[in-house]
Amino acid sequence: MDKFFSPSAVAVIGASPREGSLGGQIITNLRYGYPGKIYPVNPNHKEIQTLPAYASVAEIPGPVDLAIVIVPAPAVCDALEACGAKGIRRVIIESAGFAETGPEGRALQERCLAVARKQGIRIWGPNCMGLVDVPRKFFFTFMHPNIYKDGLISGRISMVVQSGMLSAGFLADLMSERAVGIAKACSIGNKIDIDECDVLEYLIQDEETDAIALYLESIVRGRRFLMLASRCAKPIVLLKGGKSSAGAKAALSHTSSLAGNARLQDSLLQLAGVTIARDFQQMMEVARALAMIGKTPPRCRTAILTFSGGAGILSCDLLEAQGLQVADLSPSTKEELAKVFPEWLPASNPVDMFPAFALNGAVATYDGAFRAVVKDPKVDVLFLHFFVGLYPNYDRLKLFKELADREGKVLILWVIGRRDALRDFKREAQEASIPAHGELFRAVECLAYASRYAPSRKSPALIGKRPAGGLSDRAATLLAREPGRVWDECASKKLLKALGIAVVKEKIVGSQAEALAAAKRLGFPVVLKGLVEGGVHKTEAGLVMLNLASPALLKQSFAVLKKRLRGAGRILIQRQIPSDYELIAGVVRDAQFGPCVMFGLGGIFAELQKDVVFAPAPLSTATAKALIGRISGHKLLSGFRGQAPLDLRSMADILTALGRLAASRPDIDAIDINPLAVYRGKPVAVDATVILREL
Amino acid sequence: MDKFFSPSAVAVIGASPREGSLGGQIITNLRYGYPGKIYPVNPNHKEIQTLPAYASVAEIPGPVDLAIVIVPAPAVCDALEACGAKGIRRVIIESAGFAETGPEGRALQERCLAVARKQGIRIWGPNCMGLVDVPRKFFFTFMHPNIYKDGLISGRISMVVQSGMLSAGFLADLMSERAVGIAKACSIGNKIDIDECDVLEYLIQDEETDAIALYLESIVRGRRFLMLASRCAKPIVLLKGGKSSAGAKAALSHTSSLAGNARLQDSLLQLAGVTIARDFQQMMEVARALAMIGKTPPRCRTAILTFSGGAGILSCDLLEAQGLQVADLSPSTKEELAKVFPEWLPASNPVDMFPAFALNGAVATYDGAFRAVVKDPKVDVLFLHFFVGLYPNYDRLKLFKELADREGKVLILWVIGRRDALRDFKREAQEASIPAHGELFRAVECLAYASRYAPSRKSPALIGKRPAGGLSDRAATLLAREPGRVWDECASKKLLKALGIAVVKEKIVGSQAEALAAAKRLGFPVVLKGLVEGGVHKTEAGLVMLNLASPALLKQSFAVLKKRLRGAGRILIQRQIPSDYELIAGVVRDAQFGPCVMFGLGGIFAELQKDVVFAPAPLSTATAKALIGRISGHKLLSGFRGQAPLDLRSMADILTALGRLAASRPDIDAIDINPLAVYRGKPVAVDATVILREL
């Protein structure tokens, strides 16, 4: 990959002398900062922008590390052949007209890839804007030179985007409006060869990159991406496009429909330590905050230094809403503050400095208040508010940062004011490596991300080893017997039982007499269910009768159920087991991420709230336990309102058993256990569906 | 109020010739745009900024409508006396040093108010920044003149803020960074006389105001505010500060603790048609969008015209996440689009225009695509993306707006790019009355607010009339008997029954034998509960035994419970009633909003999810029904997974009965019905607590 980012000579195939043309802009951009040899290739010109031009790649005198191709799509294959002959092994294809245009373009793309493979060439693109290295001023791209007309802001955040146009517009916006400093910007387009995993791997070891922000519409090698992310010590922030595309297998299994596209991916990525963003600029502000702050101390006790009582109050509201703590200042800090404050002003958090401005001037007040608070052992984070453009600007951000670093404290800024002063202030903050945000909510949100950020090296090994043993004989036999594609709950629970999962006591009954006898053995109250082949939504179909507490009720219900079944299907009788709450567990197979295990809140709330999480299968017991703690409603599991806490070991065993099965049997398409009833902490499978697939 | 906003002459008591002083800045600000008479009052100067100055108010030659006071706090009372003598009936006190500084200041404030009352003076403030009228360039404030140095942007949104400093910084930021145009900005400070209700009432009828944005830390007259809001035809957007201050009566009742400060207020305000914001700038962007858009058609079918495939995809994701619809374009629109698009490019929504730029140029492409989509009968909203500062700017926003208005379509913009071009573009959008946002998420969020916005004139009468009849004799008798402050569930449910609310069948039992006899009458399974005086958290205390299905289990459980009670308390036996799900209903009394009725999801989820809503008591049946539909989990109530839908009439009757009781009996502090079990659509009170208060 290094040759893409640091070539010693670059050929531009399709260079043009025409101003405003893409082939012309690439040359302009290269000349702006790239110090190596630039070879324009164009058969119709001898010179382009004062550089000697070559009729073909073959005529270039010296060695070439990288070619940038901008000729029309149909000419790209030939260009690749020529590159191969010349010994060029890295090519960025910026031309469009490939898979994005339909089947013909897709075929053309395949042919290009075949040529590249044959010639040993690595391809970046096609249909991309190439790459930009801001600190070194390398612009290997056709983007409009106006992008850097307002100046560039170097930083230590690298970005990877799938969309071309976005990376250009976005760079201009980020640098001119938000003063977010960038390291490398990589537009990877159709990614027929080099994909997000390759670039991610490069950026993870890149010394100029402190955080990685990605906008992706697909993750080609899902497992590889998870592996890279889970071992990465730098913050990774991902914005995933295309969440709303309808999930493939909606109706058949709850697990599949709950997975959707987005929920499963987000959950897996978060488990691997990836931070999920929801918008472009937000992604960059979050990445910058994580790069500059890293992880906050766990309690995130925040002191607010403000010029506005209202902004202070609102900061408290926003901090508490995000589960962060408003710091309780130490008595010694309050004494220090009292020295710079007017007598009547209470020295408490938020620290409202405005009334003291008249006494000491704004700068001295900030200074005094900052020095008092930064030393407070009960403060982890200083959230400073600034208001610029009315009075002279504060110019001690570097000093503040030094003092904070010395005390091991985190700094984050909110700033409002007049345009030009804002821009200057934000640049100063960028240089001092302090995140500065224009909205209180965004600043607090970034702090919350930092408080949750866990450098994932420390998280349990994400993907378990392939299970050593194999399935039990009993499970293998059941699978070999294979009662169809969609198993009814009775068959499904037999398989679960063979995996060591506790299931409800039940029996298939053929007559009222059999049902009565079974009910006596199981104990009242009981449940009757009508099982129909391929039918999974029994409740909606009126085929579940709960709370049958007496023989009379049982007999009557049996008759009704029999009638509803109209001779098809079987009748199952179960003990009605008590439950404190219901969970859901299962298996789902994803095209990008492979077999995954699901866990979440069950029953009707599974569908109302969709509080479910996923892990790649197989999974270790440690990952299973971590997964259980990741649902939003985890409070429910730890002994809520006098209930017994969930038996974590039993629950983890269920998840690891499901993971082993999913990983070892590619014919398992999905498994639902819903509900998994929990009573006195013990989970028991009440209903389940196993779905197989053709291999 | 009109005299505050449009005085024909203004006196400034505490005017100063010193540059940078507050008394000097007021004069500078008045001279900037105010065309009426300005009378500086200062005993030490004959002239201030070329204006003749007066030693006292009495010496001013002509009549004066408004005085602005900026003398030190201890001198304010005398100034008010002088104003009274001169016949000035409107005074803005901008001086600080009152209640915000402690008890002495509070006493001073009370004295000022007494003087004002005596003299018939209305006071605005103290401790405020006064008011600004941007279109007329009236600055009745001491804020720094740099605020308007970059120029002003007039608009039709008026704001009311409690915090002084914020209004100045905020105005500068809004106008210079975000290009949000303002009508009137009102800083009301300690609001000892004029409060948010007075200003709101004025702005509701103000012809220059299309939307009202408020930042408030308290709402002094809660009921009055609700009434004004619920009758207001203009959008009201409120940001409430101080949500995190601990609710007063946390532990005793679920209803009270669920109410908190914020949840109850937000819920009541939303019911009255107020839009709740979460941050300053967001509040203004939302207010601007509502002012410019009003309400979107209910389906909000949105077409996205973009220069970036990625931004188009992400827009779909964000729209769907907010419950809005991505429009399905008509065939005729697609045909029109095909005319401006390259052959290979599918004409679908999102409309990715970038590939057509090369064919037609950006401006012609936008134009053609816009004209095609705006006419589509299957499109309600056009979400346009712009990218400015690289190529020449689009300059047809006014034309787009005219075309959209003609077709009855909504326009909203997302724009990124270079600083200066952005500013120009945003101003152009402001002039064309189209909301332009810098982040996709914010634009979509504003659209979502607009889709939910209901001009509240059309909502059912918010506050019911005082109940005509009164309580039933039975209820009155029970209340007269008053078994202590916190009633146990048995006593509480007797009161509910007297209100006509269905309650579970139950009986107090003294012995195992009595329990067995009762169980036989009630039918197994049963529940045993230990009732202890003042104890409301029975479950946590292990005093609830569910699912007792047999006489043996009942006897054993009775013995255990007896032991746990240690001789104190009583034992209650209930039928264990089946339930599809659990709700919660109740009454809570709020200091600002009076007695309120609560409704929400119950059981353990009431505490996990806190999905509860509130209405002022008493409430009409229509309001009760509307309230029921406002919980997030309302899907559960309309026949989820084959269940019977909630009997709306029964549920509404419960809420109106609670409302009548709360409104007619001020001694009721709180009522909890939790859970209110629903089986086959019918709600039945299973557990309840009534809490009285001393009057």
PDB file of N, CA and C in Angstrom, chain B residues 219-251:
ATOM      1  N   ILE B 219     -41.081  27.966  34.068  1.00  0.00           N
ATOM      2  CA  ILE B 219     -42.311  28.499  33.479  1.00  0.00           C
ATOM      3  C   ILE B 219     -43.198  28.839  34.660  1.00  0.00           C
ATOM      4  N   VAL B 220     -43.272  30.144  34.936  1.00  0.00           N
ATOM      5  CA  VAL B 220     -43.877  30.583  36.188  1.00  0.00           C
ATOM      6  C   VAL B 220     -45.352  30.206  36.245  1.00  0.00           C
ATOM      7  N   ARG B 221     -46.063  30.522  35.159  1.00  0.00           N
ATOM      8  CA  ARG B 221     -47.499  30.233  35.145  1.00  0.00           C
ATOM      9  C   ARG B 221     -47.745  29.105  34.139  1.00  0.00           C
ATOM     10  N   GLY B 222     -47.549  27.873  34.637  1.00  0.00           N
ATOM     11  CA  GLY B 222     -47.586  26.709  33.755  1.00  0.00           C
ATOM     12  C   GLY B 222     -48.890  26.556  32.994  1.00  0.00           C
ATOM     13  N   ARG B 223     -50.003  26.669  33.721  1.00  0.00           N
ATOM     14  CA  ARG B 223     -51.311  26.474  33.091  1.00  0.00           C
ATOM     15  C   ARG B 223     -51.591  27.536  32.032  1.00  0.00           C
ATOM     16  N   ARG B 224     -51.200  28.779  32.360  1.00  0.00           N
ATOM     17  CA  ARG B 224     -51.416  29.888  31.431  1.00  0.00           C
ATOM     18  C   ARG B 224     -50.602  29.633  30.151  1.00  0.00           C
ATOM     19  N   PHE B 225     -49.378  29.172  30.333  1.00  0.00           N
ATOM     20  CA  PHE B 225     -48.500  28.905  29.195  1.00  0.00           C
ATOM     21  C   PHE B 225     -49.123  27.832  28.300  1.00  0.00           C
ATOM     22  N   LEU B 226     -49.634  26.769  28.921  1.00  0.00           N
ATOM     23  CA  LEU B 226     -50.261  25.688  28.157  1.00  0.00           C
ATOM     24  C   LEU B 226     -51.458  26.213  27.365  1.00  0.00           C
ATOM     25  N   MET B 227     -52.231  27.061  28.017  1.00  0.00           N
ATOM     26  CA  MET B 227     -53.427  27.594  27.372  1.00  0.00           C
ATOM     27  C   MET B 227     -53.045  28.434  26.162  1.00  0.00           C
ATOM     28  N   LEU B 228     -52.052  29.326  26.348  1.00  0.00           N
ATOM     29  CA  LEU B 228     -51.600  30.164  25.235  1.00  0.00           C
ATOM     30  C   LEU B 228     -51.078  29.302  24.093  1.00  0.00           C
ATOM     31  N   ALA B 229     -50.255  28.322  24.458  1.00  0.00           N
ATOM     32  CA  ALA B 229     -49.634  27.483  23.422  1.00  0.00           C
ATOM     33  C   ALA B 229     -50.687  26.703  22.663  1.00  0.00           C
ATOM     34  N   SER B 230     -51.675  26.194  23.396  1.00  0.00           N
ATOM     35  CA  SER B 230     -52.632  25.306  22.739  1.00  0.00           C
ATOM     36  C   SER B 230     -53.577  26.078  21.824  1.00  0.00           C
ATOM     37  N   ARG B 231     -53.601  27.392  21.962  1.00  0.00           N
ATOM     38  CA  ARG B 231     -54.459  28.193  21.073  1.00  0.00           C
ATOM     39  C   ARG B 231     -53.659  28.922  20.012  1.00  0.00           C
ATOM     40  N   CYS B 232     -52.333  28.705  19.985  1.00  0.00           N
ATOM     41  CA  CYS B 232     -51.452  29.480  19.110  1.00  0.00           C
ATOM     42  C   CYS B 232     -51.336  28.819  17.742  1.00  0.00           C
ATOM     43  N   ALA B 233     -51.493  29.619  16.693  1.00  0.00           N
ATOM     44  CA  ALA B 233     -51.414  29.071  15.344  1.00  0.00           C
ATOM     45  C   ALA B 233     -49.988  29.133  14.799  1.00  0.00           C
ATOM     46  N   LYS B 234     -49.048  29.730  15.543  1.00  0.00           N
ATOM     47  CA  LYS B 234     -47.654  29.796  15.099  1.00  0.00           C
ATOM     48  C   LYS B 234     -46.845  28.702  15.792  1.00  0.00           C
ATOM     49  N   PRO B 235     -45.808  28.196  15.126  1.00  0.00           N
ATOM     50  CA  PRO B 235     -44.964  27.199  15.805  1.00  0.00           C
ATOM     51  C   PRO B 235     -44.274  27.813  17.025  1.00  0.00           C
ATOM     52  N   ILE B 236     -44.279  27.069  18.113  1.00  0.00           N
ATOM     53  CA  ILE B 236     -43.547  27.455  19.323  1.00  0.00           C
ATOM     54  C   ILE B 236     -42.521  26.364  19.590  1.00  0.00           C
ATOM     55  N   VAL B 237     -41.248  26.750  19.664  1.00  0.00           N
ATOM     56  CA  VAL B 237     -40.183  25.777  19.929  1.00  0.00           C
ATOM     57  C   VAL B 237     -39.549  26.156  21.253  1.00  0.00           C
ATOM     58  N   LEU B 238     -39.469  25.191  22.144  1.00  0.00           N
ATOM     59  CA  LEU B 238     -39.014  25.495  23.506  1.00  0.00           C
ATOM     60  C   LEU B 238     -37.805  24.652  23.872  1.00  0.00           C
ATOM     61  N   LEU B 239     -36.796  25.315  24.402  1.00  0.00           N
ATOM     62  CA  LEU B 239     -35.662  24.623  25.008  1.00  0.00           C
ATOM     63  C   LEU B 239     -35.746  24.902  26.495  1.00  0.00           C
ATOM     64  N   LYS B 240     -35.845  23.815  27.273  1.00  0.00           N
ATOM     65  CA  LYS B 240     -36.031  23.982  28.708  1.00  0.00           C
ATOM     66  C   LYS B 240     -34.719  23.668  29.405  1.00  0.00           C
ATOM     67  N   GLY B 241     -34.200  24.613  30.154  1.00  0.00           N
ATOM     68  CA  GLY B 241     -32.973  24.390  30.927  1.00  0.00           C
ATOM     69  C   GLY B 241     -33.318  23.964  32.330  1.00  0.00           C
ATOM     70  N   GLY B 242     -32.442  23.142  32.940  1.00  0.00           N
ATOM     71  CA  GLY B 242     -32.657  22.735  34.325  1.00  0.00           C
ATOM     72  C   GLY B 242     -33.434  21.454  34.452  1.00  0.00           C
ATOM     73  N   LYS B 243     -33.393  20.634  33.401  1.00  0.00           N
ATOM     74  CA  LYS B 243     -34.108  19.366  33.458  1.00  0.00           C
ATOM     75  C   LYS B 243     -33.511  18.403  34.478  1.00  0.00           C
ATOM     76  N   SER B 244     -32.218  18.585  34.747  1.00  0.00           N
ATOM     77  CA  SER B 244     -31.545  17.594  35.577  1.00  0.00           C
ATOM     78  C   SER B 244     -31.690  17.865  37.068  1.00  0.00           C
ATOM     79  N   SER B 245     -32.272  19.000  37.441  1.00  0.00           N
ATOM     80  CA  SER B 245     -32.442  19.247  38.876  1.00  0.00           C
ATOM     81  C   SER B 245     -33.329  18.154  39.448  1.00  0.00           C
ATOM     82  N   ALA B 246     -32.898  17.594  40.562  1.00  0.00           N
ATOM     83  CA  ALA B 246     -33.577  16.411  41.094  1.00  0.00           C
ATOM     84  C   ALA B 246     -35.054  16.673  41.364  1.00  0.00           C
ATOM     85  N   GLY B 247     -35.884  15.784  40.887  1.00  0.00           N
ATOM     86  CA  GLY B 247     -37.322  15.888  41.142  1.00  0.00           C
ATOM     87  C   GLY B 247     -37.593  15.836  42.630  1.00  0.00           C
ATOM     88  N   ALA B 248     -38.629  16.521  43.081  1.00  0.00           N
ATOM     89  CA  ALA B 248     -38.801  16.733  44.522  1.00  0.00           C
ATOM     90  C   ALA B 248     -39.152  15.467  45.300  1.00  0.00           C
ATOM     91  N   LYS B 249     -40.084  14.690  44.767  1.00  0.00           N
ATOM     92  CA  LYS B 249     -40.647  13.650  45.640  1.00  0.00           C
ATOM     93  C   LYS B 249     -40.287  12.258  45.135  1.00  0.00           C
ATOM     94  N   ALA B 250     -39.027  12.060  44.831  1.00  0.00           N
ATOM     95  CA  ALA B 250     -38.592  10.876  44.106  1.00  0.00           C
ATOM     96  C   ALA B 250     -39.230   9.561  44.554  1.00  0.00           C
ATOM     97  N   ALA B 251     -39.001   9.153  45.782  1.00  0.00           N
ATOM     98  CA  ALA B 251     -39.178   7.745  46.107  1.00  0.00           C
ATOM     99  C   ALA B 251     -40.627   7.292  46.354  1.00  0.00           C
TER     100      ALA B 251
END
